[in-house]
Amino acid sequence: MAGAADRASGEAAAGGQVAAGSGLARGFILLAAVFLAGNLLQHGLGLALGGARAWVVPGGLVCFVLGVAAGLHPRLFGYLASNRFSAPVLLCLGALTALGTLILQDLAPDQVREVYGWGARLVLGLHLHEVFHSLGFTALLGLGAAGLALTLARRRPLTWRRAGALLAHLGLLLVLAGAAVGALWGVKGRLELREGEVAEHFVVARDGRLARLPLGFQLRLDDFRLLEYEPRWRVMVFAVRGEREERLLSVDPAVPGEAAALRAHGVALLRYLPAGLPAAPQAPAAATHAILVGGTRLEVEPGRTVELPGGAGRLRVLRAFHDFVLDAATRQPRNRSARPDNPALEVAFLDAQGAEERRTWLFARFPAFEHQADAGAAGPAPVALQYVFTPPVEPGSGQGPAVELGLAGLEEPVLLGPREPLRLGGDRVLVLAAAGGDMVRDYLSDVSVLEGGELRLRQTVEVNHPLEHGGLAVYQADYRPEDHAFSGFQVVGDPGLGVVYLGFVLNLLGVLWVVFFPRGLPWPRRRAAGAGGGA
Amino acid sequence: MSHASVLFPALSGGLYALAACLYALQWWRASRPLRALASLALGAGLAVNLLQLGLRWVQAGQPPFKTLYESLLLAAACIALVYLVVELTYRARLLGAPAAVGCAVVMLVALTRADREAVNLPPALQSAWFIPHVTIYFFGYASIFLAAAVAAVYLVRPRPIGLRRPDLTGGRPIALEAVFDGAVRFGFALLTVGMLMGAAWAKVAWGDYWTWDPKENWSLVTWLVFAAYLHLHYLHHWRGRRLAVLTIVGFAALVFTYLGMHLLPTAAQSIHVYQ
């Protein structure tokens, strides 16, 4: 806490006994002028400051020019290094940062005009739709950096308190300098691998184009693992109003006391079946395929030929995929995963002699979509076909739990599996669902680093645990829910990182120093006070 | 957990409200039993508050700082803890009423947002940075809240307090300006630690220490306002009322940073917005 003595030294220490009010106003006017000049210059030059490099050069230039000018002009030096200048800089940067959250960022000019109507001219004129990458904002950052540098260069007696403040300011300057170094000479790109694949390059976006940069080593994805939380099943009641869902109730079906609350919605929980629905007597052990032709259902399987009803010809089922995808490399179909996410059937229409007339793909999830499989006869299929895929039923194993409910006004109980909404009347819906939101607990990539074909390093990369090798850091970035063999990485090389971290530490020490020990460390003071008392 | 999510905050909120009344009564009439009862009520409210946080932590197997409801429980506990440390250190009970009112209001808001279920922690939050980053920030929030409360009182009554009521101020008159100034400085130091920790954590998790995310930006706005406060403090005419107003403005920015992110048009770009 600052006392009266600290305050008394205030403005004198900060740079002169100039009327402080006019100094603040002068600061705001100067900053507004610089901001507007930066915007005008950006319009005049037609600059688009997309990349990180763009803000470093103009910001550094402003900082350099001001530093030189201040060196030549002592009054300017004193003003730029004073609190009368730094306070307006901080407030203006705060105001612009807030504006950057109130106005949608990184929109194209046409989108800005569409969103902001008559206000678009102001937004575009001041580059408020890309405020953090505008020359005006960059110039203010440059002014701030110049102020920091001049504060450090100011010749004043090094008191205990001033030392703490200098440390805090030096820390901030180093953070800005380190960020500038990283922006100028750092790289950031993306790398995608599937299990077993090896990469030697990663992809970066530069000047609107994608470029491949060498890693300097080989990176192999040995294994990718997606871990999920153990589901905590709850019976939930929602009120659905338009697009909004409000959860009214959530009870643990395994706790009888909690289930009583369902009665308020006219529901009685009769049984909870944690292992799932009871086994059906004729539960199929494998997936079944059927094709609907008009009102007729034809049970089919790969390799089998069936007669189409109404003398429409014959149909041979060639291949079935439970999760169809066309391989980008081979252009051949394959299963993308073990789950039945996109069942597809390849069929061939046969003529009277058994020769193939045309082939086509049928998709269970997209009945209107039919993909011609070969370059044979063109035109529509002779009859409309709909593929019906029935996944294998394995009661009590992986199908999730179930609840048996008694509903007011119904004699028969209702069996409800997971994620099957049950309308209760009005706007209320009941569902058995896993609580806790996103179920993904972690995603991990086991990778190997190879150099010249030799194994150098094995590591598991996950969020919060990047791989660091050869001056690059490889971060676990994302995954594909439908492809558990895929892993996405962000590759970052940041030569300014050490400087930034040093800045963090110095700024932290400086702030703590100034706030908690403004008049020195407590123990030497006590010792001195004790010695003084003894004397 | 379902009933506990309503019962615990109702109980601790009630105790905080009782403490607020007892502390406020001391502004008019002080007695030893009244002082003891006020501290006891606040301490009991804090104990229930911490017990709920602890139970939730044990039951969910993760720190209970993920949802808005959980963070409100933490905010109330931090306000009470910071105040009690001030009371025990300085023997001053001046801030008791605003602190207890703050805790009670936060608990009331928590009751309207009661979560019955803990939300699974996404991978990024499963980090050693999570607990210190959040708790340090919330202690900073609590300090700034107390600073703003005193600044508001100062705007109404700028004279030093305690000339006639030494029991409220630990036996010596207290200048309210010095109190809110000290709380701002303490809070600013914690906001600095929290922000730098967050930046270092983001670097480890995603490779970027700053991504101009709306929540990051507003935490920077709050930090810049209080950094400006510290610089303006050294200007002769920036004393008293002006600094009190700036403290309240900074607190408003802080509340918006904490609770207002979903109101922003850029909220969809943020990974920090409470659902």
Coordinates of C-alpha atoms in Angstrom, one line a residue, chain A:
Chain A
M1 CA 0.0 0.0 0.0
A2 CA 1.3 3.4 -0.9
G3 CA 1.5 5.9 1.8
A4 CA 1.6 9.7 1.8
A5 CA 5.3 9.8 1.3
D6 CA 5.0 7.6 -1.8
R7 CA 2.3 9.9 -3.1
A8 CA 4.3 13.0 -2.3
S9 CA 7.1 11.8 -4.4
G10 CA 4.5 11.0 -7.1
E11 CA 4.4 13.3 -10.0
A12 CA 7.9 14.8 -9.2
A13 CA 9.3 11.3 -9.7
A14 CA 7.1 10.7 -12.7
G15 CA 8.5 13.4 -14.8
G16 CA 8.1 17.0 -13.7
Q17 CA 5.8 19.4 -12.1
V18 CA 3.8 20.2 -15.2
A19 CA 0.1 20.8 -14.7
A20 CA -1.1 17.2 -14.6
G21 CA -4.6 17.8 -15.9
S22 CA -3.3 19.3 -19.2
G23 CA -0.8 16.4 -19.4
L24 CA -3.5 13.8 -19.3
A25 CA -5.7 15.6 -21.8
R26 CA -2.6 16.1 -24.1
G27 CA -2.0 12.3 -23.8
F28 CA -5.5 11.4 -24.9
I29 CA -5.3 13.9 -27.8
L30 CA -1.9 12.6 -28.9
L31 CA -3.1 9.0 -28.8
A32 CA -6.3 9.8 -30.7
A33 CA -4.3 11.6 -33.3
V34 CA -1.8 8.7 -33.6
F35 CA -4.7 6.2 -33.9
L36 CA -6.4 8.2 -36.6
A37 CA -3.1 8.7 -38.4
G38 CA -2.5 5.0 -38.3
N39 CA -5.9 4.3 -39.8
L40 CA -5.5 6.9 -42.5
L41 CA -2.1 5.5 -43.4
Q42 CA -3.5 2.0 -43.6
H43 CA -6.3 3.2 -45.9
G44 CA -3.8 5.3 -48.0
L45 CA -1.4 2.4 -48.5
G46 CA -4.1 -0.1 -48.9
L47 CA -2.5 -2.3 -46.3
A48 CA -4.1 -5.5 -45.0
L49 CA -2.3 -6.4 -41.7
G50 CA -3.2 -10.1 -41.8
G51 CA 0.0 -11.7 -40.4
A52 CA 1.6 -11.3 -37.1
R53 CA 4.7 -9.8 -38.8
A54 CA 2.6 -6.9 -40.0
W55 CA 2.1 -5.5 -36.5
V56 CA 5.7 -5.8 -35.4
V57 CA 7.2 -3.7 -38.1
P58 CA 5.0 -0.6 -37.8
G59 CA 4.8 -0.9 -34.0
G60 CA 8.5 -1.2 -33.7
L61 CA 9.0 1.7 -36.1
V62 CA 6.7 4.0 -34.0
C63 CA 8.6 2.9 -30.9
F64 CA 12.0 3.6 -32.5
V65 CA 11.0 7.0 -34.0
L66 CA 9.6 8.1 -30.6
G67 CA 12.7 6.8 -28.8
V68 CA 15.0 8.8 -31.1
A69 CA 12.8 11.9 -30.9
A70 CA 12.7 11.7 -27.1
G71 CA 16.5 11.3 -27.0
L72 CA 16.9 14.6 -28.9
H73 CA 14.2 16.5 -27.0
P74 CA 14.4 16.3 -23.1
R75 CA 10.9 17.6 -22.5
L76 CA 9.4 15.0 -24.8
F77 CA 11.5 12.4 -23.1
G78 CA 10.2 13.5 -19.7
Y79 CA 6.6 13.5 -20.9
L80 CA 6.7 10.1 -22.6
A81 CA 8.3 8.5 -19.6
S82 CA 5.7 10.0 -17.2
N83 CA 2.5 8.8 -15.6
R84 CA 0.7 11.6 -17.4
F85 CA 1.4 9.7 -20.7
S86 CA 1.4 6.1 -19.5
A87 CA -2.1 6.3 -17.9
P88 CA -3.8 7.5 -21.1
V89 CA -1.9 4.8 -23.1
L90 CA -3.2 2.1 -20.8
L91 CA -6.8 3.4 -20.8
C92 CA -6.8 3.8 -24.6
L93 CA -5.5 0.3 -25.1
G94 CA -8.2 -1.0 -22.7
A95 CA -10.9 0.9 -24.6
L96 CA -9.7 -0.5 -28.0
T97 CA -9.4 -4.0 -26.6
A98 CA -13.0 -3.8 -25.3
L99 CA -14.2 -2.5 -28.7
G100 CA -12.6 -5.5 -30.3
T101 CA -15.0 -7.7 -28.3
L102 CA -18.0 -5.6 -28.9
I103 CA -17.6 -5.6 -32.7
L104 CA -17.4 -8.8 -34.6
Q105 CA -13.8 -9.4 -35.7
D106 CA -12.2 -10.5 -39.0
L107 CA -15.2 -10.0 -41.1
A108 CA -14.9 -9.2 -44.8
P109 CA -16.0 -5.6 -45.7
D110 CA -19.2 -6.9 -47.3
Q111 CA -20.1 -8.8 -44.2
V112 CA -19.4 -5.7 -42.1
R113 CA -21.9 -3.7 -44.3
E114 CA -24.5 -6.4 -43.9
V115 CA -24.1 -6.6 -40.1
Y116 CA -23.7 -3.0 -39.2
G117 CA -25.7 -1.2 -41.8
W118 CA -25.2 2.6 -41.5
G119 CA -22.5 2.1 -38.9
A120 CA -20.3 0.1 -41.2
R121 CA -18.6 3.2 -42.6
L122 CA -17.3 4.0 -39.1
V123 CA -16.3 0.4 -38.4
L124 CA -14.5 0.1 -41.7
G125 CA -13.0 3.6 -41.5
L126 CA -11.4 2.9 -38.1
H127 CA -10.6 -0.7 -38.9
L128 CA -12.7 -1.7 -35.8
H129 CA -13.6 -5.0 -37.5
E130 CA -9.9 -6.0 -37.4
V131 CA -8.9 -3.8 -34.5
F132 CA -6.1 -6.1 -33.2
H133 CA -4.4 -6.1 -36.6
S134 CA -4.9 -2.5 -37.4
L135 CA -2.1 0.1 -37.8
G136 CA -3.9 2.3 -35.3
F137 CA -3.8 -0.3 -32.5
T138 CA -0.3 -1.3 -33.5
A139 CA 0.8 2.3 -33.3
L140 CA -0.6 2.6 -29.8
L141 CA 1.3 -0.5 -28.8
G142 CA 4.4 1.1 -30.2
L143 CA 3.8 4.2 -28.1
G144 CA 3.3 2.1 -25.0
A145 CA 6.6 0.2 -25.7
A146 CA 8.4 3.6 -26.3
G147 CA 7.0 4.8 -22.9
L148 CA 8.2 1.7 -21.2
A149 CA 11.7 1.9 -22.7
L150 CA 12.0 5.6 -21.8
T151 CA 10.8 4.9 -18.3
L152 CA 13.7 2.4 -17.9
A153 CA 16.2 4.9 -19.5
R154 CA 15.2 7.8 -17.2
R155 CA 18.0 8.9 -15.0
R156 CA 16.7 8.9 -11.4
P157 CA 18.1 7.7 -8.1
L158 CA 17.5 4.0 -7.8
T159 CA 15.4 3.8 -4.7
W160 CA 14.0 0.5 -3.4
R161 CA 10.5 1.3 -4.7
R162 CA 11.8 2.5 -8.1
A163 CA 13.7 -0.8 -8.5
G164 CA 10.5 -2.8 -8.2
A165 CA 8.7 -0.5 -10.6
L166 CA 11.6 -0.8 -13.1
L167 CA 11.5 -4.6 -12.8
A168 CA 7.8 -4.6 -13.6
H169 CA 8.3 -2.3 -16.6
L170 CA 11.3 -4.2 -17.9
G171 CA 9.2 -7.4 -17.7
L172 CA 6.5 -5.9 -19.8
L173 CA 9.0 -4.6 -22.4
L174 CA 10.5 -8.0 -22.6
V175 CA 7.1 -9.6 -23.1
L176 CA 6.5 -7.3 -26.0
A177 CA 10.0 -7.8 -27.4
G178 CA 9.7 -11.6 -27.1
A179 CA 6.3 -11.5 -28.8
A180 CA 7.8 -9.4 -31.6
V181 CA 10.7 -11.9 -32.1
G182 CA 8.3 -14.8 -32.2
A183 CA 6.1 -13.0 -34.7
L184 CA 9.0 -12.1 -37.0
W185 CA 11.0 -15.4 -36.9
G186 CA 8.6 -17.9 -35.5
V187 CA 6.5 -20.4 -37.4
K188 CA 3.1 -21.9 -36.7
G189 CA 1.6 -24.6 -38.8
R190 CA -0.5 -27.8 -38.9
L191 CA 0.2 -31.4 -39.2
E192 CA -2.3 -34.3 -39.7
L193 CA -1.4 -37.9 -39.3
R194 CA -3.1 -41.2 -39.3
E195 CA -1.8 -44.2 -37.3
G196 CA 1.3 -45.6 -38.9
E197 CA 2.0 -42.5 -41.1
V198 CA 5.2 -40.6 -41.0
A199 CA 5.6 -36.9 -41.7
E200 CA 8.6 -34.8 -42.6
H201 CA 6.8 -31.6 -43.3
F202 CA 4.1 -29.4 -41.8
V203 CA 1.8 -26.9 -43.5
V204 CA 1.8 -23.2 -42.7
A205 CA -0.4 -20.4 -44.1
R206 CA 1.6 -17.5 -45.5
D207 CA 0.3 -14.6 -47.5
G208 CA -3.0 -16.4 -48.0
R209 CA -1.3 -19.5 -49.4
L210 CA -0.4 -22.8 -47.9
A211 CA 3.3 -23.8 -47.8
R212 CA 5.1 -26.9 -46.6
L213 CA 8.0 -26.5 -44.2
P214 CA 10.4 -29.2 -43.1
L215 CA 10.2 -30.5 -39.6
G216 CA 13.9 -31.3 -39.5
F217 CA 13.0 -34.8 -38.3
Q218 CA 10.5 -37.4 -39.0
L219 CA 7.4 -37.8 -36.9
R220 CA 5.5 -41.1 -36.8
L221 CA 2.0 -41.5 -35.2
D222 CA 2.2 -44.9 -33.6
D223 CA -1.1 -44.9 -31.9
F224 CA -4.0 -42.6 -31.2
R225 CA -6.3 -43.0 -28.2
L226 CA -9.6 -41.3 -27.4
L227 CA -10.5 -41.7 -23.8
E228 CA -14.0 -41.1 -22.6
Y229 CA -15.6 -40.5 -19.1
E230 CA -17.6 -43.3 -17.6
P231 CA -21.2 -42.2 -18.3
R232 CA -23.2 -41.1 -15.3
W233 CA -26.7 -42.0 -16.4
R234 CA -29.6 -39.7 -15.4
V235 CA -33.3 -39.4 -16.1
M236 CA -33.8 -35.8 -17.1
V237 CA -36.9 -33.8 -17.8
F238 CA -36.5 -30.7 -20.1
A239 CA -38.9 -28.0 -21.0
V240 CA -38.4 -27.3 -24.7
R241 CA -39.5 -23.8 -25.8
G242 CA -38.5 -23.1 -29.4
E243 CA -34.8 -23.6 -29.7
R244 CA -34.2 -23.2 -25.9
E245 CA -34.1 -26.2 -23.6
E246 CA -34.4 -25.7 -19.9
R247 CA -33.5 -28.7 -17.7
L248 CA -36.2 -29.0 -15.0
L249 CA -35.1 -32.2 -13.3
S250 CA -32.2 -34.6 -13.3
V251 CA -32.3 -37.7 -11.1
D252 CA -30.0 -40.7 -10.7
P253 CA -32.2 -43.7 -11.6
A254 CA -30.0 -45.9 -9.4
V255 CA -31.0 -43.9 -6.3
P256 CA -34.6 -44.7 -5.4
G257 CA -35.0 -41.7 -3.3
E258 CA -34.2 -39.4 -6.1
A259 CA -36.5 -41.0 -8.6
A260 CA -39.5 -40.0 -6.5
A261 CA -39.1 -36.5 -7.9
L262 CA -40.3 -37.8 -11.3
R263 CA -43.8 -38.1 -9.9
A264 CA -44.3 -34.4 -10.1
H265 CA -44.2 -34.9 -13.9
G266 CA -46.6 -37.9 -13.9
V267 CA -43.8 -40.5 -14.2
A268 CA -43.0 -43.4 -12.0
L269 CA -39.6 -45.2 -12.3
L270 CA -40.5 -48.9 -12.2
R271 CA -37.1 -50.4 -13.0
Y272 CA -33.6 -49.3 -13.8
L273 CA -31.7 -51.7 -16.1
P274 CA -28.1 -50.7 -15.9
A275 CA -27.1 -53.5 -18.3
G276 CA -29.5 -52.5 -21.0
L277 CA -32.7 -53.7 -22.5
P278 CA -33.7 -57.3 -22.0
A279 CA -32.6 -59.6 -24.8
A280 CA -35.1 -59.9 -27.7
P281 CA -35.9 -63.6 -28.5
Q282 CA -34.7 -63.4 -32.1
A283 CA -31.9 -60.9 -31.7
P284 CA -29.7 -61.0 -34.8
A285 CA -26.1 -61.6 -34.2
A286 CA -24.9 -59.6 -37.2
A287 CA -26.1 -56.7 -39.1
T288 CA -28.9 -57.3 -41.6
H289 CA -29.5 -55.6 -44.9
A290 CA -32.8 -55.0 -46.7
I291 CA -34.0 -53.1 -49.7
L292 CA -37.4 -51.5 -50.0
V293 CA -38.9 -51.5 -53.5
G294 CA -42.2 -49.8 -53.5
G295 CA -44.0 -51.5 -50.6
T296 CA -42.0 -54.7 -50.8
R297 CA -39.1 -55.5 -48.4
L298 CA -36.4 -57.7 -49.8
E299 CA -33.9 -59.2 -47.4
V300 CA -30.5 -59.2 -49.1
E301 CA -26.8 -59.9 -48.4
P302 CA -23.6 -59.4 -50.4
G303 CA -23.3 -62.0 -53.2
R304 CA -27.0 -62.7 -53.4
T305 CA -29.2 -61.9 -56.4
V306 CA -32.9 -61.1 -55.9
E307 CA -35.9 -60.7 -58.2
L308 CA -37.3 -57.2 -58.2
P309 CA -41.1 -57.1 -57.9
G310 CA -43.4 -56.3 -60.8
G311 CA -40.9 -57.9 -63.4
A312 CA -38.6 -54.9 -63.0
G313 CA -35.5 -57.2 -63.4
R314 CA -33.0 -58.6 -61.1
L315 CA -30.6 -57.1 -58.6
R316 CA -27.3 -58.4 -57.4
V317 CA -25.8 -57.2 -54.1
L318 CA -22.1 -56.8 -54.6
R319 CA -20.6 -55.2 -51.4
A320 CA -21.6 -53.8 -48.1
F321 CA -19.8 -51.3 -45.9
H322 CA -21.0 -50.3 -42.4
D323 CA -19.1 -47.0 -42.5
F324 CA -18.5 -46.1 -46.1
V325 CA -15.8 -43.7 -47.2
L326 CA -14.0 -43.3 -50.4
D327 CA -10.3 -43.5 -49.8
A328 CA -8.6 -40.3 -51.0
A329 CA -5.5 -42.0 -52.2
T330 CA -6.8 -45.2 -53.9
R331 CA -10.3 -43.9 -54.8
Q332 CA -11.5 -47.3 -53.5
P333 CA -14.3 -47.6 -50.9
R334 CA -13.4 -48.7 -47.4
N335 CA -14.8 -48.7 -43.9
R336 CA -13.8 -45.5 -42.0
S337 CA -14.4 -46.9 -38.5
A338 CA -15.8 -49.9 -36.7
R339 CA -19.0 -48.2 -36.0
P340 CA -22.1 -48.3 -38.4
D341 CA -22.0 -44.6 -39.1
N342 CA -22.6 -44.6 -42.8
P343 CA -23.9 -48.0 -44.1
A344 CA -23.7 -48.4 -47.8
L345 CA -24.6 -51.1 -50.3
E346 CA -23.2 -51.6 -53.8
V347 CA -25.8 -53.2 -56.1
A348 CA -25.9 -54.1 -59.8
F349 CA -29.0 -54.2 -62.0
L350 CA -28.9 -57.3 -64.3
D351 CA -30.6 -57.9 -67.6
A352 CA -32.5 -61.0 -68.6
Q353 CA -29.2 -62.8 -69.5
G354 CA -27.6 -62.0 -66.1
A355 CA -25.3 -59.3 -67.5
E356 CA -24.8 -56.2 -65.5
E357 CA -26.6 -53.1 -66.9
R358 CA -25.4 -50.6 -64.3
R359 CA -24.0 -50.4 -60.8
T360 CA -25.0 -48.0 -58.0
W361 CA -24.4 -47.3 -54.4
L362 CA -27.3 -47.1 -51.9
F363 CA -26.9 -45.2 -48.6
A364 CA -29.1 -46.1 -45.6
R365 CA -28.6 -42.6 -44.0
F366 CA -29.2 -40.8 -47.3
P367 CA -32.0 -42.5 -49.1
A368 CA -32.4 -39.8 -51.7
F369 CA -28.7 -40.0 -52.6
E370 CA -27.7 -42.6 -55.1
H371 CA -24.2 -42.7 -56.5
Q372 CA -23.5 -44.4 -59.8
A373 CA -20.6 -46.8 -59.3
D374 CA -19.4 -47.2 -62.8
A375 CA -19.2 -45.4 -66.1
G376 CA -21.7 -47.7 -67.7
A377 CA -25.3 -46.9 -68.6
A378 CA -26.2 -43.5 -67.5
G379 CA -29.6 -42.2 -66.4
P380 CA -31.9 -43.0 -63.5
A381 CA -32.2 -46.4 -62.0
P382 CA -35.0 -48.5 -63.4
V383 CA -36.8 -48.6 -60.0
A384 CA -36.5 -46.5 -56.8
L385 CA -34.6 -48.4 -54.1
Q386 CA -34.3 -47.7 -50.4
Y387 CA -31.6 -49.4 -48.3
V388 CA -32.5 -50.4 -44.8
F389 CA -29.6 -51.2 -42.5
T390 CA -30.2 -52.9 -39.1
P391 CA -27.1 -53.0 -36.8
P392 CA -26.5 -56.1 -34.7
V393 CA -28.3 -56.1 -31.4
E394 CA -26.3 -57.3 -28.5
P395 CA -28.4 -56.9 -25.4
G396 CA -26.6 -55.7 -22.3
S397 CA -23.4 -55.0 -24.1
G398 CA -22.7 -51.5 -25.2
Q399 CA -26.2 -50.5 -25.9
G400 CA -26.4 -48.5 -22.7
P401 CA -28.8 -48.8 -19.8
A402 CA -32.6 -48.6 -19.9
V403 CA -35.4 -47.5 -17.6
E404 CA -38.9 -48.9 -17.3
L405 CA -41.4 -46.1 -16.7
G406 CA -45.0 -46.0 -15.7
L407 CA -46.8 -43.0 -17.2
A408 CA -50.0 -41.5 -15.9
G409 CA -52.9 -42.6 -18.0
L410 CA -51.1 -45.6 -19.6
E411 CA -51.5 -49.2 -18.4
E412 CA -48.5 -50.6 -20.1
P413 CA -45.1 -49.6 -18.9
V414 CA -42.7 -47.9 -21.3
L415 CA -39.2 -49.1 -21.8
L416 CA -36.8 -46.3 -22.6
G417 CA -33.2 -46.6 -23.8
P418 CA -30.5 -43.9 -23.8
R419 CA -31.1 -40.7 -25.8
E420 CA -34.6 -41.6 -26.8
P421 CA -36.7 -38.6 -26.0
L422 CA -40.2 -39.3 -24.6
R423 CA -42.7 -36.5 -24.8
L424 CA -44.6 -36.0 -21.6
G425 CA -47.2 -33.5 -22.7
G426 CA -47.0 -29.8 -23.0
D427 CA -43.5 -28.7 -23.7
R428 CA -41.8 -31.3 -21.4
V429 CA -39.6 -34.1 -22.7
L430 CA -38.0 -36.9 -20.7
V431 CA -34.8 -38.5 -21.7
L432 CA -32.3 -41.0 -20.2
A433 CA -28.9 -39.4 -20.9
A434 CA -25.3 -39.2 -19.6
A435 CA -24.7 -36.2 -17.3
G436 CA -21.7 -34.0 -17.5
G437 CA -21.6 -32.6 -21.0
D438 CA -18.8 -33.6 -23.3
M439 CA -17.7 -37.1 -22.6
V440 CA -14.2 -36.9 -24.1
R441 CA -11.8 -37.2 -21.2
D442 CA -8.6 -37.0 -23.2
Y443 CA -7.1 -37.7 -26.6
L444 CA -3.5 -38.9 -26.8
S445 CA -1.1 -39.5 -29.6
D446 CA 1.8 -41.9 -29.1
V447 CA 4.5 -40.6 -31.5
S448 CA 8.0 -41.5 -32.4
V449 CA 10.7 -39.0 -33.5
L450 CA 13.0 -40.4 -36.1
E451 CA 16.2 -38.9 -37.5
G452 CA 17.8 -40.6 -40.5
G453 CA 15.5 -43.5 -40.0
E454 CA 16.8 -44.0 -36.4
L455 CA 14.5 -43.7 -33.4
R456 CA 15.4 -40.7 -31.3
L457 CA 12.4 -40.3 -29.0
R458 CA 9.1 -41.8 -28.1
Q459 CA 6.5 -39.6 -26.4
T460 CA 2.8 -39.4 -25.7
V461 CA 1.5 -36.0 -26.9
E462 CA -1.7 -34.7 -25.4
V463 CA -3.3 -31.4 -24.5
N464 CA -1.0 -29.7 -21.9
H465 CA 1.8 -32.1 -22.8
P466 CA 3.4 -31.0 -26.1
L467 CA 6.4 -32.7 -27.7
E468 CA 9.5 -30.5 -28.0
H469 CA 12.2 -31.4 -30.4
G470 CA 14.5 -29.7 -32.8
G471 CA 13.4 -26.2 -31.9
L472 CA 9.7 -27.0 -32.6
A473 CA 6.9 -27.8 -30.2
V474 CA 4.2 -30.2 -31.4
Y475 CA 0.8 -29.7 -29.7
Q476 CA -2.1 -32.1 -29.7
A477 CA -4.7 -29.9 -31.5
D478 CA -7.8 -32.0 -32.4
Y479 CA -9.2 -35.4 -33.5
R480 CA -12.0 -36.7 -35.7
P481 CA -14.8 -38.3 -33.8
E482 CA -15.6 -40.5 -36.8
D483 CA -12.0 -41.5 -37.4
H484 CA -10.1 -42.8 -34.3
A485 CA -6.9 -43.4 -36.3
F486 CA -6.6 -39.7 -37.1
S487 CA -4.7 -37.0 -35.0
G488 CA -4.3 -33.3 -35.7
F489 CA -1.3 -31.3 -34.4
Q490 CA -0.2 -27.7 -34.2
V491 CA 3.5 -27.2 -34.8
V492 CA 5.0 -24.1 -33.3
G493 CA 8.5 -22.7 -33.4
D494 CA 8.9 -19.6 -31.2
P495 CA 12.4 -18.2 -30.8
G496 CA 11.0 -15.4 -28.6
L497 CA 9.5 -17.7 -26.0
G498 CA 12.3 -17.6 -23.6
V499 CA 12.3 -13.8 -23.6
V500 CA 8.5 -13.7 -23.1
Y501 CA 8.8 -16.1 -20.1
L502 CA 11.7 -14.0 -18.6
G503 CA 9.4 -11.0 -19.0
F504 CA 6.6 -12.8 -17.2
V505 CA 8.9 -13.6 -14.3
L506 CA 10.3 -10.0 -14.0
N507 CA 6.9 -8.4 -14.4
L508 CA 5.5 -10.6 -11.7
L509 CA 8.4 -10.0 -9.3
G510 CA 8.2 -6.3 -10.0
V511 CA 4.5 -6.1 -9.3
L512 CA 4.7 -8.2 -6.1
W513 CA 7.7 -6.1 -5.0
V514 CA 5.9 -2.8 -5.5
V515 CA 2.6 -4.0 -4.0
F516 CA 3.8 -6.0 -1.0
F517 CA 7.1 -4.5 -0.1
P518 CA 6.9 -0.8 -1.2
R519 CA 9.4 0.3 1.5
G520 CA 11.7 -2.6 1.5
L521 CA 11.6 -6.2 2.8
P522 CA 10.1 -6.5 6.3
W523 CA 12.8 -8.4 8.1
P524 CA 15.8 -5.9 7.5
R525 CA 13.4 -3.1 8.5
R526 CA 12.5 -4.9 11.7
R527 CA 16.2 -5.6 12.4
A528 CA 17.0 -1.9 11.8
A529 CA 14.1 -0.8 14.0
G530 CA 15.3 -3.1 16.7
A531 CA 18.9 -1.8 16.5
G532 CA 17.6 1.8 16.5
G533 CA 15.5 1.1 19.6
G534 CA 18.5 -0.4 21.4
A535 CA 20.5 2.6 20.7

